Short mmCIF file of C-alpha atoms in Angstrom, two decimals:
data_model
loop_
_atom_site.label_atom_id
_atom_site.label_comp_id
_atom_site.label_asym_id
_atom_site.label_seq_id
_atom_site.Cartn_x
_atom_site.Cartn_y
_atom_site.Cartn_z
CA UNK P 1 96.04 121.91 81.21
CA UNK P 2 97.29 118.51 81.32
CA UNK P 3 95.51 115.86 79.48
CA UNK P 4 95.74 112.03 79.72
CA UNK P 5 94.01 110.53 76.76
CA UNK P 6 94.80 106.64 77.02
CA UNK P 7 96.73 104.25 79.46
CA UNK P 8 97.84 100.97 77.82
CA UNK P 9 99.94 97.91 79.86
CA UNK P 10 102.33 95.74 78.30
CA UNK P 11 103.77 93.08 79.69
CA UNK P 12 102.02 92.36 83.13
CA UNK P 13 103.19 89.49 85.35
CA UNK P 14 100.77 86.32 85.26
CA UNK P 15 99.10 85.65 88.01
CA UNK P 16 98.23 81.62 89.44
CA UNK P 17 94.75 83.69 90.78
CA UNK P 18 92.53 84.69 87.61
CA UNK P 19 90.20 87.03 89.78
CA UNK P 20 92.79 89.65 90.24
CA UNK P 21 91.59 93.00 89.05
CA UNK P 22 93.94 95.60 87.50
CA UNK P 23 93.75 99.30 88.00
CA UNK P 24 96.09 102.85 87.39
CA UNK P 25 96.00 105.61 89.48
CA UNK P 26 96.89 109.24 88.34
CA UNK P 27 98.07 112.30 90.04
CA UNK P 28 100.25 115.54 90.19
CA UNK P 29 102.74 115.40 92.42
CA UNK P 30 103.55 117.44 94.21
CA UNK P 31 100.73 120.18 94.40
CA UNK P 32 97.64 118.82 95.97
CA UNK P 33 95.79 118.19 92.56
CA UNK P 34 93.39 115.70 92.67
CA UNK P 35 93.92 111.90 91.35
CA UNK P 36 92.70 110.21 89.07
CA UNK P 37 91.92 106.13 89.08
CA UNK P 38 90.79 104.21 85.72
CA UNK P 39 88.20 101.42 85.50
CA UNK P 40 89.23 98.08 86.93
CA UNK P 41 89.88 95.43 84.24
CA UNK P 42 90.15 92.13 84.81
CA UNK P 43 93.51 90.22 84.40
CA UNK P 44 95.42 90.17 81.15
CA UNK P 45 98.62 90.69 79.61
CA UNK P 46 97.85 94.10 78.17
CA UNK P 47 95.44 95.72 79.72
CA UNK P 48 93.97 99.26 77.81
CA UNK P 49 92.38 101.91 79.58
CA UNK P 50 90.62 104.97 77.32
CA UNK P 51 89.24 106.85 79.62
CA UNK P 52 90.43 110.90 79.90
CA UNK P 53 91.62 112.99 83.03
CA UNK P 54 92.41 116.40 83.14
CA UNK P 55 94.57 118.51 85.47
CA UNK P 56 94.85 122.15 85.05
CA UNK P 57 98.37 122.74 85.69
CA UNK P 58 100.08 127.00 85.88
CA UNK P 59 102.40 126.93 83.19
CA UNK P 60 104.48 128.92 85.28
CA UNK P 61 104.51 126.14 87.73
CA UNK P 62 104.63 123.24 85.13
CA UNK P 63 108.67 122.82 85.46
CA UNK P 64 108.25 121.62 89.36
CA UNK P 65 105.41 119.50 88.78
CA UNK P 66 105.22 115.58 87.89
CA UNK P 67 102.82 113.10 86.67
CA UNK P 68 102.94 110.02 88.57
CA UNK P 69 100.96 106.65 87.31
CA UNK P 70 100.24 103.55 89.83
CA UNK P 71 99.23 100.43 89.03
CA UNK P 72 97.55 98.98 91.42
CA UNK P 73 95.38 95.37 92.20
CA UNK P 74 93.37 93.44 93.85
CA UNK P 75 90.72 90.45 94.12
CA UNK P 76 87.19 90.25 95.71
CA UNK P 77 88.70 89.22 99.42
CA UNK P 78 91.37 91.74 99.42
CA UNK P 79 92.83 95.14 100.14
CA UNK P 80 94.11 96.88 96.97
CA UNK P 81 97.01 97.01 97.02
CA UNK P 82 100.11 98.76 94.81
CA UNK P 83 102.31 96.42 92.03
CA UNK P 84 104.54 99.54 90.31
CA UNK P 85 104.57 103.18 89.65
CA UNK P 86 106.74 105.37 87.43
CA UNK P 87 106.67 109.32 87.83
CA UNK P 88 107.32 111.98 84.68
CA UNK P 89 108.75 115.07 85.10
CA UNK P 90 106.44 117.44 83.21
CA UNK P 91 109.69 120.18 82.50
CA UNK P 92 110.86 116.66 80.79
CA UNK P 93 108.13 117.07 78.50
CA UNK P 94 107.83 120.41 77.77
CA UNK P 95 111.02 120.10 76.06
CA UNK P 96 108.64 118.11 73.60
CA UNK P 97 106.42 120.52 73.11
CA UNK P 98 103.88 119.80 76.15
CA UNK P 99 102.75 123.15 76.33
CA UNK P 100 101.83 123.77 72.89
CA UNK P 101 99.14 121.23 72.62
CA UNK P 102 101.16 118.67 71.09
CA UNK P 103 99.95 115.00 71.67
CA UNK P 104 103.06 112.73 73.26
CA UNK P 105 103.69 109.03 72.92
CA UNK P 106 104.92 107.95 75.90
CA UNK P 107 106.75 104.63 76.70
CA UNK P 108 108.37 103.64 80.42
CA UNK P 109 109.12 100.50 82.46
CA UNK P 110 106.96 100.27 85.64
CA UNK P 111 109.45 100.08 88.96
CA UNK P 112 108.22 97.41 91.42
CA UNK P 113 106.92 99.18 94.45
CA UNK P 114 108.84 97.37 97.77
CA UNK P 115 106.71 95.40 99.71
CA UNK P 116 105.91 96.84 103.65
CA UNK P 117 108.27 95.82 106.05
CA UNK P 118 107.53 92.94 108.44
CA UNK P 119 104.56 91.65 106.17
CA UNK P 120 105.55 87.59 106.60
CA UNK P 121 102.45 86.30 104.11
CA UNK P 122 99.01 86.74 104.28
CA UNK P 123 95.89 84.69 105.10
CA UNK P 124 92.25 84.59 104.00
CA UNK P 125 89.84 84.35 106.78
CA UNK P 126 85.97 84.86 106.62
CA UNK P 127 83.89 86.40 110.21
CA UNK P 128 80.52 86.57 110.44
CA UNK P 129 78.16 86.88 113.83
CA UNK P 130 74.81 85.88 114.57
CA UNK P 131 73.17 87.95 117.42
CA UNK P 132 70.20 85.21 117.85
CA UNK P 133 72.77 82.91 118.82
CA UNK P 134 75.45 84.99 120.04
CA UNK P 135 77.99 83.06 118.25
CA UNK P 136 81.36 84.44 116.13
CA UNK P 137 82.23 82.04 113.37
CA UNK P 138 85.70 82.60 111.60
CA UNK P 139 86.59 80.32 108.97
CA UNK P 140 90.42 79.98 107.86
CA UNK P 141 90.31 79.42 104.72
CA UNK P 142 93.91 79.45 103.25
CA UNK P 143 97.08 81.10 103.66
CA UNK P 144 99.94 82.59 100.97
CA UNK P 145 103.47 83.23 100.62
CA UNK P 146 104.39 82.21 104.19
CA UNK P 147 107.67 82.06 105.25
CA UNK P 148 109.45 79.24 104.77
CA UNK P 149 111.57 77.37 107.50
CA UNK P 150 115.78 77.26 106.81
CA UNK P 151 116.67 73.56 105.17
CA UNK P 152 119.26 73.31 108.52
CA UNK P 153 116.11 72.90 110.66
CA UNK P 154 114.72 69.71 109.01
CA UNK P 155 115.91 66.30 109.78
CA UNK P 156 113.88 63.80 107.25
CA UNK P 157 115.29 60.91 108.64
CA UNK P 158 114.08 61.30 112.07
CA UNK P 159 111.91 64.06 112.41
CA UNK P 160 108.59 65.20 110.48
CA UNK P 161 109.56 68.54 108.65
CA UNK P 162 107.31 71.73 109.35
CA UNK P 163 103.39 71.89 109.54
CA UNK P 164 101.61 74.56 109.53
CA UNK P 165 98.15 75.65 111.44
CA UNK P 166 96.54 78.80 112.53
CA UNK P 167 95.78 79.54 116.42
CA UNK P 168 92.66 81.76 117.52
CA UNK P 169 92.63 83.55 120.84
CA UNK P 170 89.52 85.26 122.05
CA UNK P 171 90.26 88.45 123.59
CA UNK P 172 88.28 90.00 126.46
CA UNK P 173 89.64 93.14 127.81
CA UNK P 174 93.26 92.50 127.86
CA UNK P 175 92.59 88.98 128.89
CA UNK P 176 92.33 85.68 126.93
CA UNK P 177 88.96 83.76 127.34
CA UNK P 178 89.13 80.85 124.90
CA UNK P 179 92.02 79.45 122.11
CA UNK P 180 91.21 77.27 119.13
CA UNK P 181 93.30 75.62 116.72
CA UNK P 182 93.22 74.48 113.05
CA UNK P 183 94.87 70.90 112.09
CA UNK P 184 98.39 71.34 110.94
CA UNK P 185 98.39 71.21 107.20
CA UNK P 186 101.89 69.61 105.60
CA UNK P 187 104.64 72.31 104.69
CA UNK P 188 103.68 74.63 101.75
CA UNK P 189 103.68 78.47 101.44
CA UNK P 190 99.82 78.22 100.98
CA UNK P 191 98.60 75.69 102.90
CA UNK P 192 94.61 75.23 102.51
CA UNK P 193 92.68 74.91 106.05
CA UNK P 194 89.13 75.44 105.61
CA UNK P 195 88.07 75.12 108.71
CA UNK P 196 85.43 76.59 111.06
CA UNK P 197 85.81 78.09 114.62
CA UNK P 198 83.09 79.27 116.85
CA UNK P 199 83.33 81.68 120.47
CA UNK P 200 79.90 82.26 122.03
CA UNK P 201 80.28 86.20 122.61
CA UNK P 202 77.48 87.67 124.11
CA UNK P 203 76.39 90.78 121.85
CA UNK P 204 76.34 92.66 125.18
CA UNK P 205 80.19 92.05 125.31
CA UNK P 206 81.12 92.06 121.36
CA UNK P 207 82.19 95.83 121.39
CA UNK P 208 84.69 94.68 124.09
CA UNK P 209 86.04 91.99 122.67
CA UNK P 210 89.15 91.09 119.88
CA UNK P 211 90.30 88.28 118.30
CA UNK P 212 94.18 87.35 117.60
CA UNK P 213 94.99 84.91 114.92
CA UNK P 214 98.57 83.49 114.79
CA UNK P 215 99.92 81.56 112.20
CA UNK P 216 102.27 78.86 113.49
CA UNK P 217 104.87 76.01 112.80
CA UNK P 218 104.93 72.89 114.95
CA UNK P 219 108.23 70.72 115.04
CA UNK P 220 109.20 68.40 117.15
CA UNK P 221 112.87 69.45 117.20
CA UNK P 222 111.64 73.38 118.78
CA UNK P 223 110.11 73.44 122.32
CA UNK P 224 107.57 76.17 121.10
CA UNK P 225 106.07 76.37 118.03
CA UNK P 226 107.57 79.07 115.77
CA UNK P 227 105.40 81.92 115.19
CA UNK P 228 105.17 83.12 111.16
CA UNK P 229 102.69 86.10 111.35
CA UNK P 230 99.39 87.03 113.31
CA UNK P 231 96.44 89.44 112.98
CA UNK P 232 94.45 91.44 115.82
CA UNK P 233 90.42 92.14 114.81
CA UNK P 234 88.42 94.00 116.81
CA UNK P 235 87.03 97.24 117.80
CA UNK P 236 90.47 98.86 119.08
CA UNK P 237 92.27 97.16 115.63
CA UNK P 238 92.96 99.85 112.90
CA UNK P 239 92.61 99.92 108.77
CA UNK P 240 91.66 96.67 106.52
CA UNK P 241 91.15 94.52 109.92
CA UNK P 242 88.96 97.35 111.97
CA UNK P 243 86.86 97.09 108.54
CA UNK P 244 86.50 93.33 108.67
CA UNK P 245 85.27 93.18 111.71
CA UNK P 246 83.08 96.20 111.41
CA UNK P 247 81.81 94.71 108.36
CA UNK P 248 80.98 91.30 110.52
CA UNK P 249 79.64 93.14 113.12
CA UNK P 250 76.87 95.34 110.91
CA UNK P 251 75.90 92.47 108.27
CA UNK P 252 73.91 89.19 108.81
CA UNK P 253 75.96 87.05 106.23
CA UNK P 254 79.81 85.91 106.75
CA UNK P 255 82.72 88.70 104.91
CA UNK P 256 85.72 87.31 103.57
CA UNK P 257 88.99 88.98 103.48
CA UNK P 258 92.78 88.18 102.64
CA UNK P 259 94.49 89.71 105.62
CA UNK P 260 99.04 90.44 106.02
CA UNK P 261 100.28 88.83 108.56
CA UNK P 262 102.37 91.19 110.81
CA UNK P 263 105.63 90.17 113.40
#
């Protein structure tokens, strides 16, 4: 049997949000054990987590197997999502004495886990739906990390740099019904919109219907606006955005949620 008796963080990255929540999950890779996750903790520079998790691991088997730790995040808006991991062979400590019930010290560096491909920022939107009314609001609240556009693409002198704003198109069976637009906000990789859109949506309807929210740049010197990211919501969408809108679609009160924005 394998026995975890204390995780302890050193070192953790600040972070300009002070809701994030810090967590470590725990498994045996790469039988089928089952994993392990500690108690959240809110942020700090060394977070310590005494809590005890057992695997019971064949010693004959223990040379094959290894203990890998995640630590992962997240705030009250978004999906959790993974900062670093860092796996241990267990043959590598058997040598000190694993298997004979001695208790080992460990110390190792946490290796950044790559971010997903073609994730271009993300953006914080809140849905809610009121059947008396039939009416969809979505609020854009504020975006992070966008892309930035190349310095060779600005001309101060005569042109007005960059601006942001995010475009909603109401989505009826394949076919778009209604778009709305935010005000541009000045260039920033988090630009703050706060602003409300409504679609009357019939509830009759709702189960049919999606909504796609682009994030765009508007300069003068492009003939279309450059596109930096969007997200589909609806029925047909799949993981953290199916759930948003499901969410919307079951509760009487607006759900917020930070959302990637996909190419």
């Amino acid at each position: 049997m394998v026995i975890i008796h204390k995780v302890q963080l050193h070192e953790l990255p600040s972070n300009e949000n002070g809701d994030i929540n810090y967590y470590v999950t725990i498994k045996i890779l790469p039988l089928n054990h089952r994993s392990f996750q500690t108690k959240a903790v809110r942020q700090c520079k060394s977070p310590e987590f005494k809590e005890k998790f057992e695997f019971r691991v064949a010693y004959e088997k223990m040379h094959v197997q290894s203990l890998k730790m995640t630590l992962c995040c997240f705030d009250r808006f978004s999906q959790h999502e993974p900062l670093g991991d860092h796996t241990v062979h267990l043959a590598e400590l058997e040598a000190r004495g694993l298997s004979l019930s001695r208790e080992i010290l460990l110390f190792r560096d946490i290796h950044a886990v790559p971010k997903a491909s073609g994730v271009l920022g993300e953006l914080m939107i809140s849905l809610g739906y009121l059947r008396l009314t039939e009416r969809l609001t979505i609020v854009i609240i504020r975006a992070r990390n966008l892309p930035q556009a190349e310095e060779a693409e600005l001309d101060p002198g005569k042109l007005r740099p960059d601006t942001a704003y995010v475009e909603v198109s109401l989505i009826h069976e394949s076919r778009v019904l209604k778009q709305k637009k935010t005000l541009t906000k000045d260039p920033s990789g988090n630009p703050v919109f706060n602003e409300t859109l409504t679609f009357h949506i019939p509830v009759g309807i709702l189960h049919q219907t999606s909504l796609l929210v682009a994030v765009k740049n508007e300069n003068a010197q492009r003939t279309e606006d450059q596109l930096l990211g969007r997200i589909f919501l609806g029925p047909t969408a799949t993981g953290n955005q199916f759930e948003h809108w499901n969410e919307m679609r079951i509760n009487n009160k607006p759900v917020a949620r930070w959302h990637k924005l996909l190419d």
